Coordinates of N, CA and C in Angstrom, one line a residue:
M1 N 33.1 35.0 -23.0 CA 31.9 34.2 -23.5 C 31.9 32.8 -23.0
V2 N 33.1 32.1 -23.0 CA 33.2 30.7 -22.5 C 32.9 30.7 -21.0
L3 N 33.4 31.7 -20.3 CA 33.1 31.7 -18.9 C 31.6 31.9 -18.6
R4 N 30.9 32.7 -19.4 CA 29.5 32.9 -19.2 C 28.7 31.6 -19.5
V5 N 29.1 30.8 -20.5 CA 28.4 29.6 -20.8 C 28.7 28.6 -19.7
L6 N 29.9 28.5 -19.2 CA 30.2 27.6 -18.0 C 29.4 28.0 -16.8
T7 N 29.2 29.3 -16.6 CA 28.5 29.8 -15.4 C 27.0 29.4 -15.6
L8 N 26.4 29.5 -16.8 CA 25.0 29.2 -17.0 C 24.8 27.7 -16.9
L9 N 25.8 26.9 -17.4 CA 25.7 25.4 -17.2 C 25.8 25.0 -15.8
G10 N 26.6 25.6 -15.0 CA 26.8 25.3 -13.6 C 25.5 25.6 -12.8
R11 N 24.9 26.7 -13.2 CA 23.6 27.1 -12.5 C 22.5 26.1 -12.9
R12 N 22.5 25.7 -14.2 CA 21.5 24.7 -14.6 C 21.6 23.4 -13.9
F13 N 22.8 22.9 -13.9 CA 23.0 21.6 -13.2 C 22.9 21.7 -11.7
G14 N 23.3 22.8 -11.1 CA 23.1 23.0 -9.7 C 21.6 23.0 -9.3
N15 N 20.8 23.6 -10.2 CA 19.4 23.6 -10.0 C 18.8 22.2 -10.0
V16 N 19.3 21.4 -11.0 CA 18.8 20.0 -11.1 C 19.2 19.3 -9.8
E17 N 20.4 19.5 -9.3 CA 20.8 18.8 -8.1 C 20.0 19.2 -6.9
R18 N 19.7 20.5 -6.8 CA 18.9 21.0 -5.7 C 17.5 20.5 -5.8
R19 N 16.9 20.4 -7.0 CA 15.6 19.9 -7.2 C 15.5 18.4 -6.8
L20 N 16.5 17.6 -7.2 CA 16.5 16.2 -6.8 C 16.6 16.0 -5.3
I21 N 17.5 16.8 -4.7 CA 17.6 16.7 -3.2 C 16.3 17.1 -2.5
R22 N 15.7 18.2 -3.0 CA 14.4 18.6 -2.4 C 13.3 17.5 -2.6
E23 N 13.2 16.9 -3.8 CA 12.3 15.9 -4.0 C 12.5 14.7 -3.1
F24 N 13.8 14.3 -2.9 CA 14.1 13.2 -2.0 C 13.6 13.6 -0.5
C25 N 14.0 14.8 -0.1 CA 13.7 15.2 1.3 C 12.2 15.3 1.5
Q26 N 11.5 15.7 0.5 CA 10.0 15.8 0.7 C 9.3 14.5 0.8
G27 N 9.9 13.5 0.1 CA 9.3 12.1 0.1 C 10.0 11.2 1.0
R28 N 10.8 11.7 1.9 CA 11.7 10.9 2.7 C 11.0 9.8 3.5
T29 N 9.9 10.2 4.2 CA 9.2 9.2 5.0 C 8.7 8.0 4.2
R30 N 8.1 8.3 3.1 CA 7.6 7.2 2.2 C 8.8 6.4 1.6
L31 N 9.9 7.1 1.2 CA 11.0 6.4 0.7 C 11.7 5.5 1.7
E32 N 11.8 5.9 3.0 CA 12.3 5.1 4.0 C 11.5 3.8 4.2
R33 N 10.2 4.0 4.2 CA 9.3 2.9 4.4 C 9.4 1.9 3.2
D34 N 9.4 2.5 2.0 CA 9.5 1.6 0.8 C 10.8 0.8 0.8
Y35 N 11.9 1.5 1.2 CA 13.2 0.8 1.2 C 13.1 -0.4 2.2
F36 N 12.7 -0.1 3.4 CA 12.6 -1.2 4.4 C 11.7 -2.3 4.0
E37 N 10.6 -2.0 3.4 CA 9.7 -3.1 2.9 C 10.3 -3.9 1.8
L38 N 10.9 -3.2 0.9 CA 11.5 -3.9 -0.3 C 12.7 -4.8 0.2
C39 N 13.6 -4.2 0.9 CA 14.8 -5.0 1.3 C 14.6 -6.0 2.4
S40 N 13.7 -5.8 3.3 CA 13.5 -6.8 4.3 C 12.8 -8.0 3.8
T41 N 12.1 -7.9 2.7 CA 11.5 -9.1 2.1 C 12.3 -9.8 1.0
A42 N 13.5 -9.3 0.8 CA 14.3 -9.9 -0.3 C 15.1 -11.1 0.1
G43 N 15.2 -11.4 1.4 CA 15.9 -12.6 1.9 C 17.4 -12.4 2.0
K44 N 17.9 -11.2 2.0 CA 19.3 -10.9 2.2 C 19.5 -10.0 3.4
P45 N 20.5 -10.3 4.2 CA 21.4 -11.4 4.2 C 20.7 -12.7 4.5
R46 N 21.2 -13.7 4.0 CA 20.6 -15.1 4.1 C 20.6 -15.5 5.6
G47 N 19.5 -16.0 6.0 CA 19.3 -16.5 7.4 C 19.0 -15.5 8.4
L48 N 18.8 -14.2 8.0 CA 18.5 -13.2 8.9 C 17.2 -12.5 8.5
R49 N 16.6 -12.0 9.6 CA 15.4 -11.2 9.4 C 15.7 -9.8 9.8
W50 N 15.3 -8.8 9.0 CA 15.6 -7.4 9.3 C 14.8 -7.0 10.5
D51 N 15.5 -6.5 11.5 CA 14.8 -6.1 12.7 C 14.5 -4.6 12.8
R52 N 15.6 -3.8 12.5 CA 15.5 -2.3 12.6 C 16.4 -1.6 11.6
C53 N 15.9 -0.5 11.2 CA 16.7 0.4 10.3 C 16.7 1.8 10.9
D54 N 17.8 2.2 11.4 CA 18.0 3.6 11.9 C 18.6 4.5 10.9
W55 N 17.8 5.5 10.5 CA 18.2 6.4 9.4 C 19.2 7.5 9.9
L56 N 20.3 7.6 9.2 CA 21.3 8.6 9.5 C 20.9 9.8 8.6
Q57 N 21.4 11.0 9.0 CA 21.1 12.2 8.2 C 21.9 12.4 7.0
E58 N 23.1 11.8 6.9 CA 24.0 12.1 5.8 C 23.5 11.3 4.5
A59 N 23.6 12.0 3.4 CA 23.3 11.4 2.1 C 24.2 12.0 1.1
V60 N 24.4 11.2 0.0 CA 25.2 11.6 -1.1 C 24.5 11.5 -2.4
L61 N 24.5 12.5 -3.2 CA 23.9 12.4 -4.6 C 25.0 12.1 -5.6
L62 N 24.8 11.1 -6.3 CA 25.8 10.6 -7.3 C 25.2 10.6 -8.7
R63 N 26.1 10.7 -9.7 CA 25.6 10.6 -11.1 C 26.5 9.5 -11.7
E64 N 25.8 8.5 -12.4 CA 26.4 7.4 -13.0 C 27.1 8.0 -14.3
R65 N 28.4 7.7 -14.4 CA 29.2 8.3 -15.5 C 28.7 7.8 -16.9
G66 N 28.5 6.5 -17.0 CA 28.1 6.0 -18.3 C 26.7 6.4 -18.8
T67 N 25.8 6.5 -17.9 CA 24.4 6.7 -18.3 C 23.8 8.1 -18.0
G68 N 24.4 8.7 -17.0 CA 23.9 10.0 -16.5 C 22.8 9.8 -15.5
H69 N 22.5 8.6 -15.1 CA 21.4 8.3 -14.2 C 21.8 8.8 -12.8
W70 N 20.8 9.2 -12.0 CA 21.1 9.7 -10.7 C 20.9 8.7 -9.6
W71 N 21.8 8.6 -8.7 CA 21.7 7.7 -7.5 C 21.8 8.5 -6.3
L72 N 21.3 8.0 -5.2 CA 21.4 8.6 -3.9 C 21.7 7.6 -2.9
L73 N 22.7 7.8 -2.1 CA 23.1 6.9 -1.0 C 22.7 7.5 0.3
R74 N 22.0 6.8 1.1 CA 21.6 7.3 2.4 C 22.1 6.4 3.5
G75 N 22.8 7.0 4.5 CA 23.4 6.2 5.6 C 22.3 5.6 6.5
V76 N 22.6 4.3 6.9 CA 21.7 3.6 7.8 C 22.5 2.8 8.7
N77 N 21.9 2.5 9.9 CA 22.4 1.5 10.8 C 21.3 0.4 10.8
L78 N 21.7 -0.8 10.5 CA 20.8 -1.9 10.4 C 21.1 -2.9 11.5
S79 N 20.0 -3.6 12.0 CA 20.1 -4.7 12.9 C 19.2 -5.8 12.4
F80 N 19.7 -7.0 12.7 CA 19.0 -8.2 12.2 C 18.7 -9.2 13.4
E81 N 17.8 -10.1 13.1 CA 17.6 -11.3 14.0 C 17.8 -12.5 13.2
A82 N 18.3 -13.6 13.9 CA 18.5 -14.8 13.2 C 17.1 -15.5 13.0
I83 N 16.9 -16.1 11.9 CA 15.7 -16.9 11.6 C 15.8 -18.2 12.4
A84 N 14.7 -18.5 13.1 CA 14.7 -19.7 13.9 C 15.0 -20.9 13.1
G85 N 15.9 -21.8 13.5 CA 16.2 -23.0 12.8 C 17.3 -22.8 11.7
G86 N 17.7 -21.5 11.5 CA 18.6 -21.2 10.4 C 20.1 -21.4 10.9
D87 N 21.0 -21.3 10.0 CA 22.4 -21.6 10.3 C 23.1 -20.4 11.0
R88 N 22.4 -19.3 11.2 CA 23.0 -18.2 12.0 C 22.3 -18.0 13.4
E89 N 21.5 -18.9 13.8 CA 20.8 -18.8 15.0 C 21.8 -18.7 16.2
D90 N 22.9 -19.3 16.2 CA 23.8 -19.3 17.3 C 25.0 -18.3 17.2
V91 N 24.9 -17.5 16.2 CA 26.0 -16.5 15.9 C 25.7 -15.3 16.8
A92 N 26.6 -15.0 17.7 CA 26.5 -13.9 18.6 C 26.4 -12.5 18.0
A93 N 27.1 -12.4 16.9 CA 27.2 -11.0 16.2 C 26.0 -10.7 15.4
V94 N 25.0 -11.6 15.3 CA 23.9 -11.3 14.5 C 23.2 -10.0 14.9
G95 N 23.0 -9.8 16.2 CA 22.3 -8.6 16.7 C 23.0 -7.3 16.7
L96 N 24.3 -7.3 16.3 CA 25.0 -6.0 16.3 C 24.6 -5.1 15.2
L97 N 24.6 -3.8 15.5 CA 24.3 -2.8 14.5 C 25.4 -2.8 13.4
R98 N 24.9 -2.6 12.1 CA 25.8 -2.6 11.0 C 25.7 -1.3 10.2
D99 N 26.8 -0.7 9.9 CA 26.8 0.4 9.0 C 26.4 0.0 7.6
A100 N 25.6 0.7 6.9 CA 25.3 0.4 5.5 C 24.8 1.7 4.8
C101 N 24.6 1.5 3.5 CA 24.0 2.6 2.7 C 22.8 2.0 1.9
A102 N 21.7 2.7 2.1 CA 20.5 2.5 1.3 C 20.7 3.1 -0.1
V103 N 20.4 2.4 -1.2 CA 20.6 3.0 -2.5 C 19.3 3.3 -3.2
Y104 N 19.2 4.5 -3.6 CA 18.0 5.0 -4.3 C 18.4 5.4 -5.7
V105 N 17.4 5.2 -6.7 CA 17.7 5.7 -8.0 C 16.5 6.6 -8.5
Y106 N 16.9 7.5 -9.4 CA 15.9 8.4 -9.9 C 15.4 8.0 -11.2
G107 N 14.1 7.9 -11.4 CA 13.5 7.5 -12.7 C 12.4 8.4 -13.1
P108 N 11.6 8.0 -14.1 CA 10.6 8.9 -14.6 C 9.5 9.2 -13.5
D109 N 9.3 8.4 -12.5 CA 8.4 8.6 -11.5 C 9.0 9.2 -10.2
G110 N 10.2 9.6 -10.3 CA 10.9 10.2 -9.1 C 11.8 9.2 -8.5
W111 N 12.1 9.4 -7.2 CA 13.0 8.6 -6.4 C 12.3 7.3 -6.0
R112 N 13.1 6.2 -6.0 CA 12.6 4.9 -5.6 C 13.8 4.1 -5.0
P113 N 13.5 3.2 -4.1 CA 14.6 2.4 -3.6 C 15.0 1.4 -4.7
S114 N 16.3 1.2 -4.8 CA 16.8 0.3 -5.9 C 16.7 -1.2 -5.4
G115 N 16.6 -1.4 -4.1 CA 16.6 -2.8 -3.6 C 18.0 -3.2 -3.2
R116 N 18.9 -2.3 -3.4 CA 20.3 -2.6 -3.0 C 20.7 -2.0 -1.7
T117 N 21.5 -2.7 -1.0 CA 22.1 -2.2 0.3 C 23.6 -2.4 0.2
L118 N 24.4 -1.4 0.4 CA 25.8 -1.5 0.5 C 26.2 -1.7 1.9
F119 N 26.5 -3.0 2.3 CA 26.7 -3.3 3.7 C 28.1 -3.0 4.1
N120 N 28.3 -2.7 5.4 CA 29.6 -2.5 6.0 C 30.3 -1.3 5.5
M121 N 29.6 -0.2 5.2 CA 30.2 1.0 4.8 C 29.3 2.2 5.0
D122 N 29.9 3.3 5.3 CA 29.1 4.5 5.4 C 29.1 5.2 4.0
T123 N 28.5 6.4 3.9 CA 28.4 7.1 2.6 C 29.7 7.5 2.0
V124 N 30.7 7.8 2.9 CA 32.0 8.2 2.4 C 32.7 7.0 1.7
R125 N 32.7 5.9 2.4 CA 33.4 4.7 1.9 C 32.7 4.2 0.7
A126 N 31.3 4.3 0.7 CA 30.6 3.8 -0.5 C 30.8 4.7 -1.7
T127 N 30.9 6.0 -1.5 CA 31.2 6.9 -2.6 C 32.6 6.6 -3.2
V128 N 33.6 6.3 -2.4 CA 34.9 6.0 -2.8 C 34.8 4.6 -3.6
Q129 N 34.1 3.7 -3.1 CA 34.0 2.4 -3.7 C 33.3 2.5 -5.1
L130 N 32.4 3.4 -5.3 CA 31.7 3.6 -6.6 C 32.4 4.6 -7.5
G131 N 33.6 5.1 -7.0 CA 34.2 6.2 -7.7 C 34.5 6.0 -9.2
E132 N 34.8 4.8 -9.6 CA 35.1 4.6 -11.0 C 33.9 4.7 -11.9
T133 N 32.7 4.4 -11.4 CA 31.5 4.4 -12.2 C 30.6 5.5 -11.9
H134 N 30.8 6.2 -10.8 CA 29.9 7.3 -10.4 C 30.6 8.5 -9.9
E135 N 30.1 9.7 -10.2 CA 30.6 10.9 -9.8 C 29.9 11.5 -8.7
E136 N 30.6 11.9 -7.6 CA 29.9 12.5 -6.5 C 29.5 13.9 -6.9
R137 N 28.2 14.2 -6.7 CA 27.7 15.5 -7.1 C 27.4 16.4 -5.9
R138 N 26.9 15.9 -4.8 CA 26.6 16.7 -3.6 C 26.4 15.8 -2.4
V139 N 27.0 16.3 -1.3 CA 26.8 15.6 0.0 C 25.9 16.6 0.8
F140 N 24.8 16.0 1.4 CA 23.9 16.8 2.1 C 23.3 16.1 3.3
R141 N 22.5 16.8 4.1 CA 21.8 16.2 5.2 C 20.4 16.2 4.9
T142 N 19.7 15.1 5.2 CA 18.3 15.0 4.9 C 17.4 15.8 5.8
D143 N 18.0 16.4 6.9 CA 17.2 17.2 7.8 C 17.3 18.7 7.4
G144 N 17.9 18.9 6.2 CA 18.0 20.3 5.7 C 19.2 21.1 6.1
V145 N 20.1 20.5 6.9 CA 21.3 21.3 7.4 C 22.4 21.0 6.3
A146 N 23.0 22.1 5.8 CA 24.0 22.0 4.8 C 25.3 21.3 5.2

């Protein structure tokens, strides 16, 4: 009996995870655009203008331990330009590609960008970094490859 209940619960939560991933992948183009628009106008990093965001295929679905809220980390490579007259104008490393993770949260209206970017880490490192507060639920590719 206990095994049957655990199996049913596993299917139920597995279905939730598959639905969340499907919803993200279906809205991926809009979500990418929304993330770039939101984050590029936030003024971070200071003194830099967002130039380009190259989307990687790997993503991680996480569940926040305390609240049960769903998060999604999507791998990105970001590049920036120095703002003219700013303190980073003469820094040679400004134009280098940077690993980062775009952070999305799931709410009543579905997925939306949180406005956060986890800089200088890929999805694996970010998942480890968030390990105390978040539980990794599923690693997937946004192009549909398992």
